[in-house]
Short mmCIF file of C-alpha atoms in Angstrom, two decimals:
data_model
loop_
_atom_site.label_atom_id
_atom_site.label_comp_id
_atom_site.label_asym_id
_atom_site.label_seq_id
_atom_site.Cartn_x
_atom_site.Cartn_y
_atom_site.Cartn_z
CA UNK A 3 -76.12 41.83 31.49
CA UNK A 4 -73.68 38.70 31.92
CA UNK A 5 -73.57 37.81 28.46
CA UNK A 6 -72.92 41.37 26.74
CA UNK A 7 -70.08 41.02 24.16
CA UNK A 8 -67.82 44.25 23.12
CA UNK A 9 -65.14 43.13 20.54
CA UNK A 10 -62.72 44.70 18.09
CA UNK A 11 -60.23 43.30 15.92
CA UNK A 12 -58.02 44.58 12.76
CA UNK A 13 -57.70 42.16 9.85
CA UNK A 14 -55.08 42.25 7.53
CA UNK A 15 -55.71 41.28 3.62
CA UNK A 16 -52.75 41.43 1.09
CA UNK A 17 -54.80 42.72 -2.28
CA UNK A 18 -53.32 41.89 -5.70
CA UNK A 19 -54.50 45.12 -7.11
CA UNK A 20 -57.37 46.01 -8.71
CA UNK A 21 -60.02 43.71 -7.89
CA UNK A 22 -62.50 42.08 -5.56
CA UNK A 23 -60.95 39.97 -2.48
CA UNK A 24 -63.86 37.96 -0.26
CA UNK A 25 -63.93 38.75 2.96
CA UNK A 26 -66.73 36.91 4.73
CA UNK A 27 -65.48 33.58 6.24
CA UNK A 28 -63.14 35.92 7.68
CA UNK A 29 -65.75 38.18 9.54
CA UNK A 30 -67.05 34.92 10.08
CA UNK A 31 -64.51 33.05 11.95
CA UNK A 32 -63.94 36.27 13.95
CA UNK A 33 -67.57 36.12 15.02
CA UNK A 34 -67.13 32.58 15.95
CA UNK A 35 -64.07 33.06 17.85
CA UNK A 36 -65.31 35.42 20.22
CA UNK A 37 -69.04 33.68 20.44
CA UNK A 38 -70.97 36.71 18.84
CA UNK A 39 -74.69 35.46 19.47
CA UNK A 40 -77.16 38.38 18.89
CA UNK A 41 -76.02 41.77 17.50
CA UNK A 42 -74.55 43.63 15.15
CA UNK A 43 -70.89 43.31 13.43
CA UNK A 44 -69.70 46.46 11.72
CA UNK A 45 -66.88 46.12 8.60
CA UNK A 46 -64.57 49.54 8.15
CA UNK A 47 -61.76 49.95 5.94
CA UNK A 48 -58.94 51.86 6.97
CA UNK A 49 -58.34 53.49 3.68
CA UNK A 50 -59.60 55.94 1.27
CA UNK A 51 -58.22 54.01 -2.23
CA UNK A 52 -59.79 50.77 -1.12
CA UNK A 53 -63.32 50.33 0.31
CA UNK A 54 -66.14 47.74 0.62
CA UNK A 55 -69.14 46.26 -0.89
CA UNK A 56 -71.90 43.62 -0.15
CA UNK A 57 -72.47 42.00 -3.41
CA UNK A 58 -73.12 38.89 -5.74
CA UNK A 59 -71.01 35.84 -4.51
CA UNK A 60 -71.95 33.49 -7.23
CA UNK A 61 -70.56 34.13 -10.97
CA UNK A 62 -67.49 35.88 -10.80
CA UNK A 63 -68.85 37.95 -14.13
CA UNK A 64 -70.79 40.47 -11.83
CA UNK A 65 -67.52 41.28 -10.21
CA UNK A 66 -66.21 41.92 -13.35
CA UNK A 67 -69.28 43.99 -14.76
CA UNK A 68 -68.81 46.26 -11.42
CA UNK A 69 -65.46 46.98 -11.76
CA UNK A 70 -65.69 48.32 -15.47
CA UNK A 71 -68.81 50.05 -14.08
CA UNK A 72 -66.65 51.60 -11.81
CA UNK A 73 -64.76 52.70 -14.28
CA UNK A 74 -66.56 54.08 -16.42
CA UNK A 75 -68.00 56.16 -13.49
CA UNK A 76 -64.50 56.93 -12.41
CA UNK A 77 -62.47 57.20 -15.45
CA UNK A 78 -58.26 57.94 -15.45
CA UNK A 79 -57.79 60.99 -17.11
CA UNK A 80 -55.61 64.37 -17.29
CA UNK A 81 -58.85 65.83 -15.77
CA UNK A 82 -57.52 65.57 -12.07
CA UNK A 83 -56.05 68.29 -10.41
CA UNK A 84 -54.70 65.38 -7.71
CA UNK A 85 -51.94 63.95 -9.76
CA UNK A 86 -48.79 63.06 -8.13
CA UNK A 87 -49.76 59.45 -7.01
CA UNK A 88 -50.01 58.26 -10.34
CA UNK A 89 -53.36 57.84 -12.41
CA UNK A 90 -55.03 55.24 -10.61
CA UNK A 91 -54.96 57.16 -7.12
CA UNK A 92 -57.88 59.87 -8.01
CA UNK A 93 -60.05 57.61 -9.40
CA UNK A 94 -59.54 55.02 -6.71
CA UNK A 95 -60.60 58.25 -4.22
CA UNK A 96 -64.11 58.79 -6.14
CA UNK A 97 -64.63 54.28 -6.49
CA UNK A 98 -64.32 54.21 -2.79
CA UNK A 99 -66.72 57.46 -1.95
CA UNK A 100 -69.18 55.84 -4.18
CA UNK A 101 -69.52 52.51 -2.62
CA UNK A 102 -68.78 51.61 1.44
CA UNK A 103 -66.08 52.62 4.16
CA UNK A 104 -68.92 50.92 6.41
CA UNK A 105 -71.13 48.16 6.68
CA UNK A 106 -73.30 47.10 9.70
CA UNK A 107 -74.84 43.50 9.67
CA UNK A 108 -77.19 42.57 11.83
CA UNK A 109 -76.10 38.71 13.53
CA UNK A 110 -78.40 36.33 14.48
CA UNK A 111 -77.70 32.86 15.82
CA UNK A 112 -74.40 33.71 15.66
CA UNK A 113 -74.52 34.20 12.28
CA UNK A 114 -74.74 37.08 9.72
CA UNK A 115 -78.02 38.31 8.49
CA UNK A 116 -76.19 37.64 4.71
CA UNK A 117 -78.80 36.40 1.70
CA UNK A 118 -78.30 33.38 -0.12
CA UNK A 119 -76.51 35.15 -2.55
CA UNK A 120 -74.08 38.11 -0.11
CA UNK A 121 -70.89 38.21 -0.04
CA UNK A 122 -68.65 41.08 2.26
CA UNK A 123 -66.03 42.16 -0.47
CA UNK A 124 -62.78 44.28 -0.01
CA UNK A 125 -62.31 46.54 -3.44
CA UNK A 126 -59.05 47.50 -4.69
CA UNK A 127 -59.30 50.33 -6.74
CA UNK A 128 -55.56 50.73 -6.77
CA UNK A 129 -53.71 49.25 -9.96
CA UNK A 130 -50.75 47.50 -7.60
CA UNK A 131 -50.92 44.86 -5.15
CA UNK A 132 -51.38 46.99 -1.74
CA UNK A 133 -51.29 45.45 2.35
CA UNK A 134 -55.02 46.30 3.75
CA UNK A 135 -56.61 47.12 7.22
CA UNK A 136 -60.19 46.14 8.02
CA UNK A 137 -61.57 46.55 11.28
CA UNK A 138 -64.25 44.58 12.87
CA UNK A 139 -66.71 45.34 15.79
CA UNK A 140 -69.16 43.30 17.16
CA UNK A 141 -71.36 44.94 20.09
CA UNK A 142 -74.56 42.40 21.62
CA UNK A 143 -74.77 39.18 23.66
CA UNK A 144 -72.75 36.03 23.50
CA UNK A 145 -73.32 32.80 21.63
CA UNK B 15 -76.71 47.55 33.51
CA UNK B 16 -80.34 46.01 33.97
CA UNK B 17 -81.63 48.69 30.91
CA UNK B 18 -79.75 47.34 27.95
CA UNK B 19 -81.68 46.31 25.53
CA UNK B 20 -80.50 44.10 22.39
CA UNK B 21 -82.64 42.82 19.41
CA UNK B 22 -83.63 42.42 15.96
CA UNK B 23 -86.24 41.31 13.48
CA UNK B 24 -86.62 40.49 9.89
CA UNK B 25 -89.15 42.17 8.21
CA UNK B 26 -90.50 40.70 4.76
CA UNK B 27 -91.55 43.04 2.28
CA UNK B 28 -93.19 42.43 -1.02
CA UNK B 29 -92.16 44.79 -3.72
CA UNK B 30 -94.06 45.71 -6.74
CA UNK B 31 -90.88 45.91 -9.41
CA UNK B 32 -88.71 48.99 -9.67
CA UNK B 33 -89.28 51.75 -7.42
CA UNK B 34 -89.16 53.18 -3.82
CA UNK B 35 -90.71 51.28 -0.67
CA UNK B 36 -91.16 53.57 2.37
CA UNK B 37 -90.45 51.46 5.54
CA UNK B 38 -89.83 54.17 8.23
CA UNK B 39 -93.07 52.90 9.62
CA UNK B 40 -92.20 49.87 9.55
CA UNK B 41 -88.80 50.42 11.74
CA UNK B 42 -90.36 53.04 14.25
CA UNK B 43 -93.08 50.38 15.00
CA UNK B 44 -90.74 47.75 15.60
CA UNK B 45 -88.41 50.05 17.58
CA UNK B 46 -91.82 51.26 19.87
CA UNK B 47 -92.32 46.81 20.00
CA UNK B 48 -89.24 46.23 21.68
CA UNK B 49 -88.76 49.59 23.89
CA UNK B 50 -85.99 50.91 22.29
CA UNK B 51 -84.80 54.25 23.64
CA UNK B 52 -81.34 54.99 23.91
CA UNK B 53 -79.53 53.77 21.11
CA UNK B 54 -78.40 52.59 17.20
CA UNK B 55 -81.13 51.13 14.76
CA UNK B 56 -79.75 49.48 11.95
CA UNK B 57 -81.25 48.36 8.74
CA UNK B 58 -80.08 46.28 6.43
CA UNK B 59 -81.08 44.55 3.06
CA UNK B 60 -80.58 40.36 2.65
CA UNK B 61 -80.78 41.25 -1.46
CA UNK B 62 -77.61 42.32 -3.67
CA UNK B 63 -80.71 43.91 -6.28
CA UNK B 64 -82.32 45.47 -4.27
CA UNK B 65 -81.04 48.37 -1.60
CA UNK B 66 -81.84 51.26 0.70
CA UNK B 67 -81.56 55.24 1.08
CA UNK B 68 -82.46 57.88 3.35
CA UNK B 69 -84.19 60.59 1.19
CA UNK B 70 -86.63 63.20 0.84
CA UNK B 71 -90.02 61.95 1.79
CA UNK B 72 -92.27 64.82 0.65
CA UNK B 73 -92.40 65.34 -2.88
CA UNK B 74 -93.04 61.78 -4.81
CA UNK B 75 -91.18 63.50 -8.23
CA UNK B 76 -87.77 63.75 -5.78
CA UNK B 77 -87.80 59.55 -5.89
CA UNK B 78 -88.76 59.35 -9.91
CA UNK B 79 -85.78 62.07 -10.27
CA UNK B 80 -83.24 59.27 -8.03
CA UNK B 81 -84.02 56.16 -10.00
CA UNK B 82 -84.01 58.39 -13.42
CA UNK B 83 -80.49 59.35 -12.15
CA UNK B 84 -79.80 55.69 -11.43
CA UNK B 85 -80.76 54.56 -14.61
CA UNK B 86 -78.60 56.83 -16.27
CA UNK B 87 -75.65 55.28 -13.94
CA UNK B 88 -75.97 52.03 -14.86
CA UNK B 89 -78.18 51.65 -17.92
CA UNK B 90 -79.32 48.39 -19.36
CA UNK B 91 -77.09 47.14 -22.87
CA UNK B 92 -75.66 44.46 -23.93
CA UNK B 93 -71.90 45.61 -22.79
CA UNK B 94 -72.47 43.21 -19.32
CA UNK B 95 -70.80 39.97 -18.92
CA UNK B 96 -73.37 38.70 -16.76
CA UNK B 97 -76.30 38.78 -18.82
CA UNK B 98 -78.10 35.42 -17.86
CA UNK B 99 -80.53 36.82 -15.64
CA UNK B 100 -82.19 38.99 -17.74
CA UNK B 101 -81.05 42.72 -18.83
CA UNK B 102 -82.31 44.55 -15.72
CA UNK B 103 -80.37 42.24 -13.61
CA UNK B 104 -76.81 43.23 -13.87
CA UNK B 105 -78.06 47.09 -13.71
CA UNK B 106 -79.56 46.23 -10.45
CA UNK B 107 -76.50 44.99 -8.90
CA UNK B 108 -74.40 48.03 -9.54
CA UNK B 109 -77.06 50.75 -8.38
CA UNK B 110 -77.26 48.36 -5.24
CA UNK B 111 -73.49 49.35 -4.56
CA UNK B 112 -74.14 52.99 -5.12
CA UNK B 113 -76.86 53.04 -3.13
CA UNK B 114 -76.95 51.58 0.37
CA UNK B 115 -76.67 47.82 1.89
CA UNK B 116 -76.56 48.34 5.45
CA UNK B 117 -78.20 52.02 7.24
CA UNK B 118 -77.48 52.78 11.09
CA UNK B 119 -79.54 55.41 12.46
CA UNK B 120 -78.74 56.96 16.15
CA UNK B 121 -82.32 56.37 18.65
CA UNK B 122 -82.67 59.22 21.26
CA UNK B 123 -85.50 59.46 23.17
CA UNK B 124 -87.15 56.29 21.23
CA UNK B 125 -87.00 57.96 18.07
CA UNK B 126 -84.72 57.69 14.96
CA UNK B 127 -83.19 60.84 14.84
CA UNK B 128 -84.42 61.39 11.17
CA UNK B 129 -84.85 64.75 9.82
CA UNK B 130 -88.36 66.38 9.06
CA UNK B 131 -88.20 65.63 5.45
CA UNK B 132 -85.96 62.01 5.78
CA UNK B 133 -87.77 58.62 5.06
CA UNK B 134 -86.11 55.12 5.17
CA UNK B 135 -86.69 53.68 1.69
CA UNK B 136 -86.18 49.95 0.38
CA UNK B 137 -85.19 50.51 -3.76
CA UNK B 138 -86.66 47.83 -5.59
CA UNK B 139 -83.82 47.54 -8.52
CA UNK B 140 -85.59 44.56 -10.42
CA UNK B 141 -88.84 44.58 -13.02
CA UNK B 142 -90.66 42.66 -11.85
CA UNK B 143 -91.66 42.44 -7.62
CA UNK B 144 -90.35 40.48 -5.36
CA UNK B 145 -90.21 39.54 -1.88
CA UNK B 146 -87.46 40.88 0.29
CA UNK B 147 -85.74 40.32 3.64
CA UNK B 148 -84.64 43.40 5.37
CA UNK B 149 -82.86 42.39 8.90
CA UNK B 150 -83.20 45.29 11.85
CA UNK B 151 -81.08 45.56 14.66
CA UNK B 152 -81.41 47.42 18.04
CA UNK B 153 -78.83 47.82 20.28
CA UNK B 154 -78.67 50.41 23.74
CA UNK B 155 -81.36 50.97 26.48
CA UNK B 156 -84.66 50.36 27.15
CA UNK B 157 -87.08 53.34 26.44
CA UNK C 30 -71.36 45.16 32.72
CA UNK C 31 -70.72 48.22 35.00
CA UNK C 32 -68.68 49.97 32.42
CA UNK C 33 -70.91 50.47 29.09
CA UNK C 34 -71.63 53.33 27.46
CA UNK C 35 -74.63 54.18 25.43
CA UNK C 36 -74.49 58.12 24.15
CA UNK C 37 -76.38 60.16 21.99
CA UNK C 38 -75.51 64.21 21.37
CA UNK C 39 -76.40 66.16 18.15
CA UNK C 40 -73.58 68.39 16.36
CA UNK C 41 -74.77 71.60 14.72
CA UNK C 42 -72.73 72.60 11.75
CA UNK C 43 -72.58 75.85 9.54
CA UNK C 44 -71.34 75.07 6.04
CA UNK C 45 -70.80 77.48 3.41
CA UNK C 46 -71.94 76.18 0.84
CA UNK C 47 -70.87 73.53 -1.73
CA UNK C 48 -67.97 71.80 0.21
CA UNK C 49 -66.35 69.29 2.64
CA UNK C 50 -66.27 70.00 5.99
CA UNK C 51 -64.09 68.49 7.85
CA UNK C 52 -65.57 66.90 11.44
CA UNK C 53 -62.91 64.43 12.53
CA UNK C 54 -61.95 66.19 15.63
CA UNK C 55 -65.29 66.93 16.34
CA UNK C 56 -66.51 63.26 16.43
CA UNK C 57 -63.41 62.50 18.73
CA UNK C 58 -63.80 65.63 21.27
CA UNK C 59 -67.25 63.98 21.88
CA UNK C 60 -65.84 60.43 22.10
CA UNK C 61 -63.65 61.94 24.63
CA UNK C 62 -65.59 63.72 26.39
CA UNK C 63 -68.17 60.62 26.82
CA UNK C 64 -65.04 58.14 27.85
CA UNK C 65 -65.73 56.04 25.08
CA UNK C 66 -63.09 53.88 24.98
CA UNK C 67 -64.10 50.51 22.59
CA UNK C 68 -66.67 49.77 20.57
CA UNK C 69 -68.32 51.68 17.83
CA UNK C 70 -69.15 55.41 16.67
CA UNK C 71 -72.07 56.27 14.40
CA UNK C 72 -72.71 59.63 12.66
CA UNK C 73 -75.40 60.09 11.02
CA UNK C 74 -76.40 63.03 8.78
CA UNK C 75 -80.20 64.48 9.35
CA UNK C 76 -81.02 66.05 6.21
CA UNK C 77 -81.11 64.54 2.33
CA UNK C 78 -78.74 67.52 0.71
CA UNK C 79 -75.90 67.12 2.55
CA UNK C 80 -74.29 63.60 2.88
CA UNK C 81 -71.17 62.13 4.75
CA UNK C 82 -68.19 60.50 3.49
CA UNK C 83 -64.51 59.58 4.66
CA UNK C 84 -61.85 60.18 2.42
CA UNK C 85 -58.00 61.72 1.99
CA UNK C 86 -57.05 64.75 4.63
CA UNK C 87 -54.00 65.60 3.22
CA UNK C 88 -54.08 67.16 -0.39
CA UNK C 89 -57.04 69.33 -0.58
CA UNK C 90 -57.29 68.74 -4.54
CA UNK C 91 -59.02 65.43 -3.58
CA UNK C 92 -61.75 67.05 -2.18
CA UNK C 93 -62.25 69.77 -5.02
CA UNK C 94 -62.14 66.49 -7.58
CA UNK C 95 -64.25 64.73 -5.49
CA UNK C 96 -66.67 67.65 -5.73
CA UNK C 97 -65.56 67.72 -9.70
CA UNK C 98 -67.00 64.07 -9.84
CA UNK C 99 -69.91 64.30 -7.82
CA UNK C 100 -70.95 67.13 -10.15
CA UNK C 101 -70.81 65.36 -13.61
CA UNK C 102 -72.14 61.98 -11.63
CA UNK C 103 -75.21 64.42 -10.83
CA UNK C 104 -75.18 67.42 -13.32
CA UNK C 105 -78.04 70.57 -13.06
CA UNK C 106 -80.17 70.46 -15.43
CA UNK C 107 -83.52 71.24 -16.98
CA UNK C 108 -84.44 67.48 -17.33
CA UNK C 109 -85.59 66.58 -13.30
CA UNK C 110 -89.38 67.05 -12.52
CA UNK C 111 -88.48 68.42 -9.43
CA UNK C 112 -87.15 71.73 -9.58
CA UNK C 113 -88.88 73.86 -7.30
CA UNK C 114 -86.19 74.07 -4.87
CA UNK C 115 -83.62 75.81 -7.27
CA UNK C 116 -81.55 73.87 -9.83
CA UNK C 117 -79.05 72.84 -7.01
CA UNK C 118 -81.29 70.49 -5.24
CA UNK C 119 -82.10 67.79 -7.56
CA UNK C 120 -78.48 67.26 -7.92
CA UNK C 121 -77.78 67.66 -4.32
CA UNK C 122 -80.67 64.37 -3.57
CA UNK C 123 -78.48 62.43 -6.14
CA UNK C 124 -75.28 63.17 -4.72
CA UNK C 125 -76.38 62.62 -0.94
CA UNK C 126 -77.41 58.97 -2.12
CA UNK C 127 -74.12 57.90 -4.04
CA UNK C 128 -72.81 58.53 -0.91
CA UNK C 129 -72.99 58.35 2.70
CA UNK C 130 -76.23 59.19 5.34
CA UNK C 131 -74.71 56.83 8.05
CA UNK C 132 -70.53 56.00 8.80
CA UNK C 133 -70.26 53.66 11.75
CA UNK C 134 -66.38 53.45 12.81
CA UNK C 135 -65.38 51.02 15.83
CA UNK C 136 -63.82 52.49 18.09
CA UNK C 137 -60.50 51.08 20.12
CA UNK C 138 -58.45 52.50 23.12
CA UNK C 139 -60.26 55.58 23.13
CA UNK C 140 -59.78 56.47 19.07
CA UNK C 141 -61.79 55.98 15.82
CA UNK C 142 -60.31 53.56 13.68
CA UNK C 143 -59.43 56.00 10.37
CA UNK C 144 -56.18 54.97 8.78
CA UNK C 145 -53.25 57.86 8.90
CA UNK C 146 -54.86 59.91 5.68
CA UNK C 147 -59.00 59.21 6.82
CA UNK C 148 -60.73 62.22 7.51
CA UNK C 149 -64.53 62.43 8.18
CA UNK C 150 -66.12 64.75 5.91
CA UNK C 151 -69.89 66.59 5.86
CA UNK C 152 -70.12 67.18 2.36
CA UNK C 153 -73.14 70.18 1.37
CA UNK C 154 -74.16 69.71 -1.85
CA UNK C 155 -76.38 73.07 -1.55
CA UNK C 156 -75.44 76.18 -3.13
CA UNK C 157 -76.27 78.40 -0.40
CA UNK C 158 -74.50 78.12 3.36
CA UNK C 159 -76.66 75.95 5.30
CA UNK C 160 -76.99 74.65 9.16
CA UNK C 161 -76.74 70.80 9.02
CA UNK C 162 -77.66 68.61 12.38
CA UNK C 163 -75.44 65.26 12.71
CA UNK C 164 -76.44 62.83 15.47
CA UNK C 165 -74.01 60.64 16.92
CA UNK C 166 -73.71 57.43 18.71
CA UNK C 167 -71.46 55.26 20.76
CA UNK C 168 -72.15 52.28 22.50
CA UNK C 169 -69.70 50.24 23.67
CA UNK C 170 -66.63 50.11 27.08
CA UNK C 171 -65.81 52.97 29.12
CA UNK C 172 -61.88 54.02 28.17
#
């Protein structure tokens, strides 16, 4: 098994708070720059107030309509027992349980498996700008 | 390490508008097509309105109970920004990031190691059907 | 490739009852005790009332407003047509699909990749003390 590939890496992404940061010509390159052919790249954030999605990469309003989804799922409040890192922390806790600490893709062709229309997304769920860890694995045969 | 088997397939799957598609058929056959023993299955879903869970596969009223619970997450309105593809659109894309995008499943013995009552389900999020991409990977030794 | 490693093993876990358990150092015992030493870790929960997530190990108040959430997310109830199983299992179906059946975590010198305050969590939804099977997977370098 010449051509197996095992590969890790840790990006890091500077978020401006709240919001939705793109994170898929990143993964991208990565695969690219260690010839990823045929396998399977797997996304993790390194944090429990920040997490990930695969979503919409096309009007910017769907980003928008998920975070007030969020929270309205996840509302501040006096409600939380977990205080002491300000009002944003708890509900940043229950965003990122709801949607991904994972994601496995398969890659083909070196590329992705991604629709038309995916994009891999970092969420912020934190009001201030925070400094982000993202690990990558890729595990299959080379380019 | 003459055993290691890597691979993957998409399967296309026609959906007939909102509701549960069992594939774990689907995935087990392809799994027993390429030999895989030893090893990590994953599934994952080319669609951002559309998505995938691991629930009970016995009683049908457990899957009419999930999407009446989704529906109540994210019901239709007019309170979405992104409104342009019809109101059962923007719904779709937020139960697609409480549900599932990507599924990895341990293989042992050239079986996912579901339990007794766990199916592999595609969620159709949309009205009306549509046809969907859902890319499997196998990666780990031959059977 | 002389040093890859493709493992399976199955954990067996007693919970109590509604809670988190914590199975961090379980995962990594097993990582150890396979020499995994890069590439990626997969557990994966076998049953469709109990779910996995990874969240906040330090203050424990997380975890009972976690549980806080999950309840009003998924609330008993006299409205679900299934309800043969008690009036904690509905809820528990719901809860086990906002959040996780599969985690996969690369893996690198030896260690998962969880950020200082990342713990992995079973999380029973169930009233009653239950015993849960989680299957988990490496594949990847020999440490």
């Amino acid at each position: 098994m010449a051509e197996f590939v095992q590969a890790s890496h840790m990006l890091r992404l500077d978020t401006r708070g709240k919001g939705f940061t793109e994170i898929t010509a990143d993964v991208s390159r990565w695969l690219q720059s260690i010839a990823g052919g045929e396998g399977l790249v797997t996304v993790f954030v390194c944090h429990t107030s920040a997490s990930l999605t695969v979503q919409e990469n096309a009007d910017p309003n769907v980003r928008s309509d998920l975070m007030a989804a969020l929270e309205k799922l996840a509302p501040e409040g006096d409600h939380y027992a977990h205080d002491e890192e300000g009002p944003d922390d708890m509900p940043s806790h229950i965003k990122a349980m709801l949607t991904d600490v994972s994601l496995s893709i398969p890659v083909m062709r070196g590329r992705m498996t991604l629709g038309t229309w995916q994009g891999v997304y970092l969420i912020e769920h934190r009001a201030a700008p925070h400094q982000r860890n993202v690990a990558l694995s890729f595990i299959g045969r080379r380019a």
